[in-house]
PDB file of C-alpha atoms and ligand atoms in Angstrom:
ATOM      1  CA  MET A   1     -44.119  56.293 -41.066  1.00  0.00           C
ATOM      2  CA  ASP A   2     -46.802  53.595 -40.559  1.00  0.00           C
ATOM      3  CA  THR A   3     -45.162  50.637 -38.692  1.00  0.00           C
ATOM      4  CA  ALA A   4     -46.650  48.141 -41.227  1.00  0.00           C
ATOM      5  CA  LEU A   5     -45.174  50.108 -44.041  1.00  0.00           C
ATOM      6  CA  ALA A   6     -41.725  50.219 -42.431  1.00  0.00           C
ATOM      7  CA  ASP A   7     -42.003  46.430 -41.809  1.00  0.00           C
ATOM      8  CA  SER A   8     -42.880  45.976 -45.480  1.00  0.00           C
ATOM      9  CA  ILE A   9     -39.858  47.896 -46.658  1.00  0.00           C
ATOM     10  CA  ALA A  10     -37.615  45.833 -44.380  1.00  0.00           C
ATOM     11  CA  LEU A  11     -39.157  42.555 -45.683  1.00  0.00           C
ATOM     12  CA  LEU A  12     -38.951  43.475 -49.354  1.00  0.00           C
ATOM     13  CA  ALA A  13     -35.516  45.176 -49.318  1.00  0.00           C
ATOM     14  CA  PRO A  14     -33.489  41.958 -49.897  1.00  0.00           C
ATOM     15  CA  ALA A  15     -35.741  40.868 -52.707  1.00  0.00           C
ATOM     16  CA  ARG A  16     -34.615  40.997 -56.339  1.00  0.00           C
ATOM     17  CA  ARG A  17     -37.537  39.164 -58.066  1.00  0.00           C
ATOM     18  CA  ILE A  18     -40.738  40.660 -56.579  1.00  0.00           C
ATOM     19  CA  LEU A  19     -44.118  39.277 -57.804  1.00  0.00           C
ATOM     20  CA  ALA A  20     -46.787  41.970 -57.850  1.00  0.00           C
ATOM     21  CA  PHE A  21     -50.430  40.713 -57.655  1.00  0.00           C
ATOM     22  CA  THR A  22     -53.024  43.406 -58.257  1.00  0.00           C
ATOM     23  CA  GLY A  23     -56.783  43.728 -58.004  1.00  0.00           C
ATOM     24  CA  ALA A  24     -59.440  46.377 -58.494  1.00  0.00           C
ATOM     25  CA  GLY A  25     -58.075  48.478 -55.545  1.00  0.00           C
ATOM     26  CA  ILE A  26     -55.042  49.631 -57.513  1.00  0.00           C
ATOM     27  CA  SER A  27     -57.389  51.211 -60.199  1.00  0.00           C
ATOM     28  CA  THR A  28     -59.955  52.926 -57.962  1.00  0.00           C
ATOM     29  CA  GLU A  29     -57.756  55.965 -57.886  1.00  0.00           C
ATOM     30  CA  SER A  30     -58.104  56.093 -61.640  1.00  0.00           C
ATOM     31  CA  GLY A  31     -61.843  56.330 -61.210  1.00  0.00           C
ATOM     32  CA  ILE A  32     -62.647  52.706 -62.044  1.00  0.00           C
ATOM     33  CA  PRO A  33     -65.110  51.247 -59.475  1.00  0.00           C
ATOM     34  CA  ASP A  34     -64.276  48.312 -57.392  1.00  0.00           C
ATOM     35  CA  PHE A  35     -66.717  45.562 -58.580  1.00  0.00           C
ATOM     36  CA  ARG A  36     -66.725  43.753 -55.227  1.00  0.00           C
ATOM     37  CA  GLY A  37     -66.392  46.545 -52.688  1.00  0.00           C
ATOM     38  CA  PRO A  38     -69.271  47.819 -50.542  1.00  0.00           C
ATOM     39  CA  HIS A  39     -70.331  50.201 -53.359  1.00  0.00           C
ATOM     40  CA  GLY A  40     -69.296  47.853 -56.186  1.00  0.00           C
ATOM     41  CA  VAL A  41     -71.167  47.116 -59.376  1.00  0.00           C
ATOM     42  CA  TRP A  42     -72.130  43.662 -58.106  1.00  0.00           C
ATOM     43  CA  THR A  43     -74.185  45.236 -55.334  1.00  0.00           C
ATOM     44  CA  ARG A  44     -76.433  46.640 -58.031  1.00  0.00           C
ATOM     45  CA  ILE A  45     -76.304  43.958 -60.664  1.00  0.00           C
ATOM     46  CA  ASP A  46     -76.834  40.245 -60.287  1.00  0.00           C
ATOM     47  CA  PRO A  47     -73.737  38.466 -61.681  1.00  0.00           C
ATOM     48  CA  SER A  48     -75.730  35.341 -62.551  1.00  0.00           C
ATOM     49  CA  GLU A  49     -77.354  37.519 -65.263  1.00  0.00           C
ATOM     50  CA  PHE A  50     -74.012  37.828 -67.036  1.00  0.00           C
ATOM     51  CA  THR A  51     -72.609  34.378 -67.334  1.00  0.00           C
ATOM     52  CA  PHE A  52     -70.807  33.205 -70.502  1.00  0.00           C
ATOM     53  CA  ASP A  53     -73.652  30.847 -71.344  1.00  0.00           C
ATOM     54  CA  LYS A  54     -76.210  33.566 -71.149  1.00  0.00           C
ATOM     55  CA  TYR A  55     -74.023  35.882 -73.306  1.00  0.00           C
ATOM     56  CA  VAL A  56     -73.846  33.282 -76.048  1.00  0.00           C
ATOM     57  CA  SER A  57     -77.444  32.197 -75.929  1.00  0.00           C
ATOM     58  CA  ASP A  58     -79.331  35.404 -75.259  1.00  0.00           C
ATOM     59  CA  ALA A  59     -79.268  38.553 -77.488  1.00  0.00           C
ATOM     60  CA  SER A  60     -80.766  40.749 -74.794  1.00  0.00           C
ATOM     61  CA  THR A  61     -77.869  39.828 -72.380  1.00  0.00           C
ATOM     62  CA  ARG A  62     -75.377  40.934 -75.124  1.00  0.00           C
ATOM     63  CA  ARG A  63     -77.274  44.169 -75.688  1.00  0.00           C
ATOM     64  CA  ARG A  64     -77.229  44.982 -71.977  1.00  0.00           C
ATOM     65  CA  SER A  65     -73.458  44.046 -71.729  1.00  0.00           C
ATOM     66  CA  TRP A  66     -72.478  46.389 -74.620  1.00  0.00           C
ATOM     67  CA  GLN A  67     -74.641  49.123 -73.085  1.00  0.00           C
ATOM     68  CA  MET A  68     -72.980  48.727 -69.674  1.00  0.00           C
ATOM     69  CA  ARG A  69     -69.587  48.520 -71.262  1.00  0.00           C
ATOM     70  CA  SER A  70     -70.232  51.766 -73.096  1.00  0.00           C
ATOM     71  CA  GLU A  71     -71.305  53.551 -69.911  1.00  0.00           C
ATOM     72  CA  SER A  72     -68.575  52.155 -67.661  1.00  0.00           C
ATOM     73  CA  GLY A  73     -65.915  54.589 -68.720  1.00  0.00           C
ATOM     74  CA  ILE A  74     -63.248  51.968 -68.119  1.00  0.00           C
ATOM     75  CA  LEU A  75     -61.690  52.375 -71.534  1.00  0.00           C
ATOM     76  CA  ASP A  76     -61.137  56.159 -70.925  1.00  0.00           C
ATOM     77  CA  ALA A  77     -59.288  55.787 -67.558  1.00  0.00           C
ATOM     78  CA  GLY A  78     -55.702  56.605 -67.251  1.00  0.00           C
ATOM     79  CA  PRO A  79     -52.951  55.033 -64.962  1.00  0.00           C
ATOM     80  CA  ASN A  80     -52.372  56.496 -61.374  1.00  0.00           C
ATOM     81  CA  ALA A  81     -49.404  56.720 -58.928  1.00  0.00           C
ATOM     82  CA  GLY A  82     -49.851  53.086 -57.952  1.00  0.00           C
ATOM     83  CA  HIS A  83     -49.393  51.773 -61.485  1.00  0.00           C
ATOM     84  CA  ARG A  84     -46.473  54.161 -62.002  1.00  0.00           C
ATOM     85  CA  ALA A  85     -44.723  53.024 -58.832  1.00  0.00           C
ATOM     86  CA  LEU A  86     -44.699  49.381 -60.135  1.00  0.00           C
ATOM     87  CA  VAL A  87     -43.086  50.660 -63.403  1.00  0.00           C
ATOM     88  CA  GLY A  88     -40.366  52.187 -61.159  1.00  0.00           C
ATOM     89  CA  LEU A  89     -39.876  48.777 -59.517  1.00  0.00           C
ATOM     90  CA  TRP A  90     -39.578  47.172 -63.020  1.00  0.00           C
ATOM     91  CA  LYS A  91     -37.112  49.796 -64.276  1.00  0.00           C
ATOM     92  CA  ALA A  92     -34.921  49.167 -61.224  1.00  0.00           C
ATOM     93  CA  GLY A  93     -34.857  45.458 -62.085  1.00  0.00           C
ATOM     94  CA  LEU A  94     -36.670  44.366 -58.936  1.00  0.00           C
ATOM     95  CA  LEU A  95     -40.035  43.344 -60.365  1.00  0.00           C
ATOM     96  CA  ALA A  96     -40.235  39.739 -61.721  1.00  0.00           C
ATOM     97  CA  GLY A  97     -43.693  40.461 -63.141  1.00  0.00           C
ATOM     98  CA  CYS A  98     -47.180  41.701 -62.364  1.00  0.00           C
ATOM     99  CA  VAL A  99     -50.118  39.289 -62.267  1.00  0.00           C
ATOM    100  CA  THR A 100     -53.434  41.166 -62.475  1.00  0.00           C
ATOM    101  CA  GLN A 101     -57.011  40.350 -61.978  1.00  0.00           C
ATOM    102  CA  ASN A 102     -57.811  43.729 -63.649  1.00  0.00           C
ATOM    103  CA  ILE A 103     -59.102  44.073 -67.249  1.00  0.00           C
ATOM    104  CA  ASP A 104     -58.364  47.794 -67.655  1.00  0.00           C
ATOM    105  CA  GLY A 105     -54.890  47.581 -69.311  1.00  0.00           C
ATOM    106  CA  LEU A 106     -53.625  50.313 -66.899  1.00  0.00           C
ATOM    107  CA  HIS A 107     -50.333  48.563 -66.006  1.00  0.00           C
ATOM    108  CA  GLN A 108     -49.305  48.631 -69.675  1.00  0.00           C
ATOM    109  CA  ALA A 109     -50.688  52.157 -70.075  1.00  0.00           C
ATOM    110  CA  ALA A 110     -48.383  53.235 -67.237  1.00  0.00           C
ATOM    111  CA  GLY A 111     -45.332  51.738 -69.011  1.00  0.00           C
ATOM    112  CA  LEU A 112     -44.984  48.033 -68.014  1.00  0.00           C
ATOM    113  CA  PRO A 113     -44.118  46.021 -71.126  1.00  0.00           C
ATOM    114  CA  ASP A 114     -46.464  43.148 -72.086  1.00  0.00           C
ATOM    115  CA  GLU A 115     -43.868  40.570 -71.044  1.00  0.00           C
ATOM    116  CA  ALA A 116     -44.092  41.889 -67.519  1.00  0.00           C
ATOM    117  CA  VAL A 117     -47.913  41.730 -67.248  1.00  0.00           C
ATOM    118  CA  VAL A 118     -50.031  38.604 -66.851  1.00  0.00           C
ATOM    119  CA  GLU A 119     -53.833  39.293 -67.208  1.00  0.00           C
ATOM    120  CA  LEU A 120     -55.783  36.569 -65.482  1.00  0.00           C
ATOM    121  CA  HIS A 121     -59.177  37.939 -66.471  1.00  0.00           C
ATOM    122  CA  GLY A 122     -58.459  39.293 -69.942  1.00  0.00           C
ATOM    123  CA  ASN A 123     -58.473  42.802 -71.246  1.00  0.00           C
ATOM    124  CA  ALA A 124     -61.494  45.002 -71.973  1.00  0.00           C
ATOM    125  CA  HIS A 125     -59.671  47.032 -74.680  1.00  0.00           C
ATOM    126  CA  THR A 126     -59.882  44.095 -77.158  1.00  0.00           C
ATOM    127  CA  SER A 127     -62.994  42.388 -78.443  1.00  0.00           C
ATOM    128  CA  ALA A 128     -62.982  39.183 -80.539  1.00  0.00           C
ATOM    129  CA  CYS A 129     -65.295  36.966 -82.571  1.00  0.00           C
ATOM    130  CA  LEU A 130     -66.144  33.833 -80.658  1.00  0.00           C
ATOM    131  CA  ASP A 131     -66.214  31.833 -83.870  1.00  0.00           C
ATOM    132  CA  CYS A 132     -63.292  32.890 -86.100  1.00  0.00           C
ATOM    133  CA  GLY A 133     -61.166  34.695 -83.576  1.00  0.00           C
ATOM    134  CA  ALA A 134     -60.915  37.986 -85.523  1.00  0.00           C
ATOM    135  CA  ASP A 135     -60.329  40.830 -83.102  1.00  0.00           C
ATOM    136  CA  TRP A 136     -60.751  44.580 -82.935  1.00  0.00           C
ATOM    137  CA  PRO A 137     -60.152  47.442 -80.486  1.00  0.00           C
ATOM    138  CA  THR A 138     -63.330  47.517 -78.264  1.00  0.00           C
ATOM    139  CA  THR A 139     -63.726  51.204 -79.087  1.00  0.00           C
ATOM    140  CA  GLU A 140     -64.475  50.236 -82.645  1.00  0.00           C
ATOM    141  CA  ILE A 141     -67.248  47.728 -81.596  1.00  0.00           C
ATOM    142  CA  LEU A 142     -68.662  50.412 -79.121  1.00  0.00           C
ATOM    143  CA  ALA A 143     -68.740  52.902 -82.045  1.00  0.00           C
ATOM    144  CA  ARG A 144     -70.971  50.430 -83.847  1.00  0.00           C
ATOM    145  CA  VAL A 145     -73.179  50.100 -80.765  1.00  0.00           C
ATOM    146  CA  GLU A 146     -73.464  53.844 -80.419  1.00  0.00           C
ATOM    147  CA  SER A 147     -74.525  54.126 -84.169  1.00  0.00           C
ATOM    148  CA  GLY A 148     -77.379  51.808 -83.549  1.00  0.00           C
ATOM    149  CA  GLU A 149     -76.123  48.152 -83.883  1.00  0.00           C
ATOM    150  CA  ASP A 150     -77.066  47.080 -80.416  1.00  0.00           C
ATOM    151  CA  ASP A 151     -75.731  43.498 -80.875  1.00  0.00           C
ATOM    152  CA  PRO A 152     -72.847  43.763 -83.362  1.00  0.00           C
ATOM    153  CA  HIS A 153     -71.724  40.578 -85.060  1.00  0.00           C
ATOM    154  CA  CYS A 154     -68.459  39.617 -86.827  1.00  0.00           C
ATOM    155  CA  PRO A 155     -68.307  41.164 -90.308  1.00  0.00           C
ATOM    156  CA  HIS A 156     -66.326  38.118 -91.610  1.00  0.00           C
ATOM    157  CA  CYS A 157     -68.309  35.197 -90.402  1.00  0.00           C
ATOM    158  CA  GLY A 158     -71.341  36.549 -88.599  1.00  0.00           C
ATOM    159  CA  GLY A 159     -70.230  35.140 -85.248  1.00  0.00           C
ATOM    160  CA  ILE A 160     -70.914  36.660 -81.743  1.00  0.00           C
ATOM    161  CA  VAL A 161     -68.554  39.392 -80.707  1.00  0.00           C
ATOM    162  CA  LYS A 162     -67.380  39.626 -76.996  1.00  0.00           C
ATOM    163  CA  VAL A 163     -64.772  41.661 -75.153  1.00  0.00           C
ATOM    164  CA  THR A 164     -61.773  39.445 -74.347  1.00  0.00           C
ATOM    165  CA  VAL A 165     -62.647  39.373 -70.627  1.00  0.00           C
ATOM    166  CA  ILE A 166     -63.277  36.206 -68.726  1.00  0.00           C
ATOM    167  CA  SER A 167     -66.994  35.980 -67.799  1.00  0.00           C
ATOM    168  CA  PHE A 168     -68.545  34.004 -64.934  1.00  0.00           C
ATOM    169  CA  GLY A 169     -68.649  30.442 -65.934  1.00  0.00           C
ATOM    170  CA  GLN A 170     -65.855  30.811 -68.489  1.00  0.00           C
ATOM    171  CA  MET A 171     -62.499  28.905 -68.200  1.00  0.00           C
ATOM    172  CA  MET A 172     -59.380  30.873 -66.944  1.00  0.00           C
ATOM    173  CA  PRO A 173     -56.972  31.457 -69.742  1.00  0.00           C
ATOM    174  CA  GLY A 174     -54.439  28.465 -69.633  1.00  0.00           C
ATOM    175  CA  GLU A 175     -51.351  30.356 -70.809  1.00  0.00           C
ATOM    176  CA  ALA A 176     -51.828  33.253 -68.344  1.00  0.00           C
ATOM    177  CA  MET A 177     -52.422  30.820 -65.422  1.00  0.00           C
ATOM    178  CA  GLU A 178     -49.182  28.953 -66.438  1.00  0.00           C
ATOM    179  CA  ARG A 179     -47.126  32.190 -66.489  1.00  0.00           C
ATOM    180  CA  ALA A 180     -48.561  33.282 -63.193  1.00  0.00           C
ATOM    181  CA  TYR A 181     -47.653  29.978 -61.515  1.00  0.00           C
ATOM    182  CA  THR A 182     -44.206  30.160 -62.919  1.00  0.00           C
ATOM    183  CA  LEU A 183     -43.756  33.600 -61.428  1.00  0.00           C
ATOM    184  CA  ALA A 184     -45.185  32.317 -58.082  1.00  0.00           C
ATOM    185  CA  ALA A 185     -42.642  29.507 -58.162  1.00  0.00           C
ATOM    186  CA  THR A 186     -39.639  31.646 -58.951  1.00  0.00           C
ATOM    187  CA  CYS A 187     -40.169  34.946 -57.163  1.00  0.00           C
ATOM    188  CA  ASP A 188     -38.392  35.864 -53.939  1.00  0.00           C
ATOM    189  CA  ALA A 189     -41.124  38.095 -52.482  1.00  0.00           C
ATOM    190  CA  VAL A 190     -44.778  38.683 -53.224  1.00  0.00           C
ATOM    191  CA  LEU A 191     -46.624  41.996 -52.958  1.00  0.00           C
ATOM    192  CA  ALA A 192     -50.477  41.819 -53.267  1.00  0.00           C
ATOM    193  CA  ILE A 193     -52.159  45.208 -53.952  1.00  0.00           C
ATOM    194  CA  GLY A 194     -55.789  46.259 -53.909  1.00  0.00           C
ATOM    195  CA  SER A 195     -57.395  42.880 -53.754  1.00  0.00           C
ATOM    196  CA  THR A 196     -59.544  41.236 -51.024  1.00  0.00           C
ATOM    197  CA  LEU A 197     -57.735  38.014 -52.095  1.00  0.00           C
ATOM    198  CA  SER A 198     -61.103  36.169 -51.978  1.00  0.00           C
ATOM    199  CA  VAL A 199     -61.582  35.306 -55.639  1.00  0.00           C
ATOM    200  CA  TYR A 200     -60.093  31.862 -56.659  1.00  0.00           C
ATOM    201  CA  PRO A 201     -58.254  30.539 -58.604  1.00  0.00           C
ATOM    202  CA  ALA A 202     -56.627  33.946 -58.941  1.00  0.00           C
ATOM    203  CA  ALA A 203     -55.860  34.274 -55.283  1.00  0.00           C
ATOM    204  CA  TYR A 204     -53.883  30.962 -55.319  1.00  0.00           C
ATOM    205  CA  ILE A 205     -51.093  32.820 -57.090  1.00  0.00           C
ATOM    206  CA  PRO A 206     -49.851  34.974 -54.152  1.00  0.00           C
ATOM    207  CA  LEU A 207     -50.676  32.076 -51.741  1.00  0.00           C
ATOM    208  CA  GLU A 208     -48.468  29.697 -53.688  1.00  0.00           C
ATOM    209  CA  ALA A 209     -45.493  32.039 -53.322  1.00  0.00           C
ATOM    210  CA  ALA A 210     -46.286  32.672 -49.633  1.00  0.00           C
ATOM    211  CA  HIS A 211     -46.348  28.830 -48.943  1.00  0.00           C
ATOM    212  CA  ARG A 212     -42.809  28.550 -50.363  1.00  0.00           C
ATOM    213  CA  GLY A 213     -41.777  30.873 -47.419  1.00  0.00           C
ATOM    214  CA  VAL A 214     -41.012  34.008 -49.394  1.00  0.00           C
ATOM    215  CA  PRO A 215     -42.016  37.286 -47.708  1.00  0.00           C
ATOM    216  CA  TYR A 216     -45.701  38.246 -48.352  1.00  0.00           C
ATOM    217  CA  VAL A 217     -46.776  41.861 -48.097  1.00  0.00           C
ATOM    218  CA  ILE A 218     -50.369  43.086 -48.665  1.00  0.00           C
ATOM    219  CA  VAL A 219     -51.402  46.668 -49.454  1.00  0.00           C
ATOM    220  CA  ASN A 220     -55.168  47.098 -49.337  1.00  0.00           C
ATOM    221  CA  GLN A 221     -58.109  49.284 -48.129  1.00  0.00           C
ATOM    222  CA  GLY A 222     -59.636  47.076 -45.514  1.00  0.00           C
ATOM    223  CA  ALA A 223     -59.003  43.516 -44.423  1.00  0.00           C
ATOM    224  CA  THR A 224     -58.256  40.625 -46.802  1.00  0.00           C
ATOM    225  CA  ASP A 225     -58.672  36.890 -46.639  1.00  0.00           C
ATOM    226  CA  HIS A 226     -54.905  36.440 -46.640  1.00  0.00           C
ATOM    227  CA  ASP A 227     -54.110  38.800 -43.713  1.00  0.00           C
ATOM    228  CA  VAL A 228     -53.492  35.740 -41.467  1.00  0.00           C
ATOM    229  CA  VAL A 229     -50.916  34.402 -43.967  1.00  0.00           C
ATOM    230  CA  ALA A 230     -49.076  37.680 -44.740  1.00  0.00           C
ATOM    231  CA  ASP A 231     -45.951  38.883 -43.061  1.00  0.00           C
ATOM    232  CA  ALA A 232     -47.195  42.554 -43.200  1.00  0.00           C
ATOM    233  CA  CYS A 233     -50.443  44.264 -44.156  1.00  0.00           C
ATOM    234  CA  VAL A 234     -50.530  48.028 -44.937  1.00  0.00           C
ATOM    235  CA  GLU A 235     -53.907  49.411 -44.916  1.00  0.00           C
ATOM    236  CA  GLY A 236     -54.792  52.414 -47.174  1.00  0.00           C
ATOM    237  CA  PRO A 237     -54.833  53.643 -50.791  1.00  0.00           C
ATOM    238  CA  ALA A 238     -52.420  51.931 -53.149  1.00  0.00           C
ATOM    239  CA  GLY A 239     -51.045  55.090 -54.785  1.00  0.00           C
ATOM    240  CA  PRO A 240     -49.298  56.920 -51.932  1.00  0.00           C
ATOM    241  CA  ILE A 241     -48.313  53.714 -50.168  1.00  0.00           C
ATOM    242  CA  LEU A 242     -46.738  52.117 -53.280  1.00  0.00           C
ATOM    243  CA  THR A 243     -44.937  55.424 -54.071  1.00  0.00           C
ATOM    244  CA  THR A 244     -43.325  55.504 -50.618  1.00  0.00           C
ATOM    245  CA  LEU A 245     -42.627  51.704 -50.739  1.00  0.00           C
ATOM    246  CA  VAL A 246     -40.948  51.790 -54.143  1.00  0.00           C
ATOM    247  CA  GLU A 247     -39.005  54.904 -53.426  1.00  0.00           C
ATOM    248  CA  ALA A 248     -37.396  53.209 -50.370  1.00  0.00           C
ATOM    249  CA  LEU A 249     -36.756  49.975 -52.302  1.00  0.00           C
ATOM    250  CA  THR A 250     -35.221  51.666 -55.319  1.00  0.00           C
ATOM    251  CA  ALA A 251     -33.083  54.326 -53.602  1.00  0.00           C
ATOM    252  CA  GLY A 252     -29.646  54.032 -55.083  1.00  0.00           C
ATOM    253  CA  LYS A 253     -30.716  51.403 -57.620  1.00  0.00           C
ATOM    254  CA  LYS A 254     -31.816  53.664 -60.507  1.00  0.00           C
TER     255      LYS A 254
HETATM  256 ZN1  LIG B   1     -65.852  35.866 -87.031  1.00  0.00          ZN
END
């Protein structure tokens, strides 16, 4: 076994309230591209074209956004071994919660209950009216797009419809941030997975826990901004690493 993985198991073994913090890297094995990686979407598209203000003020930005959403395949993806390993940790009573930067809903699809998941950047499976707050499954809105309505509006009030995902230039959801900070303040270990830990304020969550002195383990493909702070860094794909890690931590606890 990888030395860093063995170290991680030893560090996390005494923990009973592990905080998982996940980023795009846990979902790449489900076929969802990592937005910020070397081949990420943002290497091809300028993020300044897709701010919240542009979405609200410019119909062509909304049309492009729905078109990209329709082509992304994110809503068709299914959970992988990494998501399932975290469910195993939850069922063994060792996971305090999972704070995620992902918008794909795959933690819940794998079997984590809503109460165990904190979505910092929203969820692409739901769309809502920016004026009256009515909401729909995004698949319903995309069906309207595909049948020719390229900028669908709210059927109740005529307002602008948007996926419930936090855009550039949009405020972080207050309730989610509060739940995340509570978990960071009360966990007894923190496990960051598939994130370069370079996007703030989200990356403050694991850092906050680490600064309290609880063990900090990182699983990621490649270096992260928190490697110098972490107690162990395991490099590689999340699925097989988490499977081994969780099997070791839950042995005899199921
Ligand atoms: Zn409305």
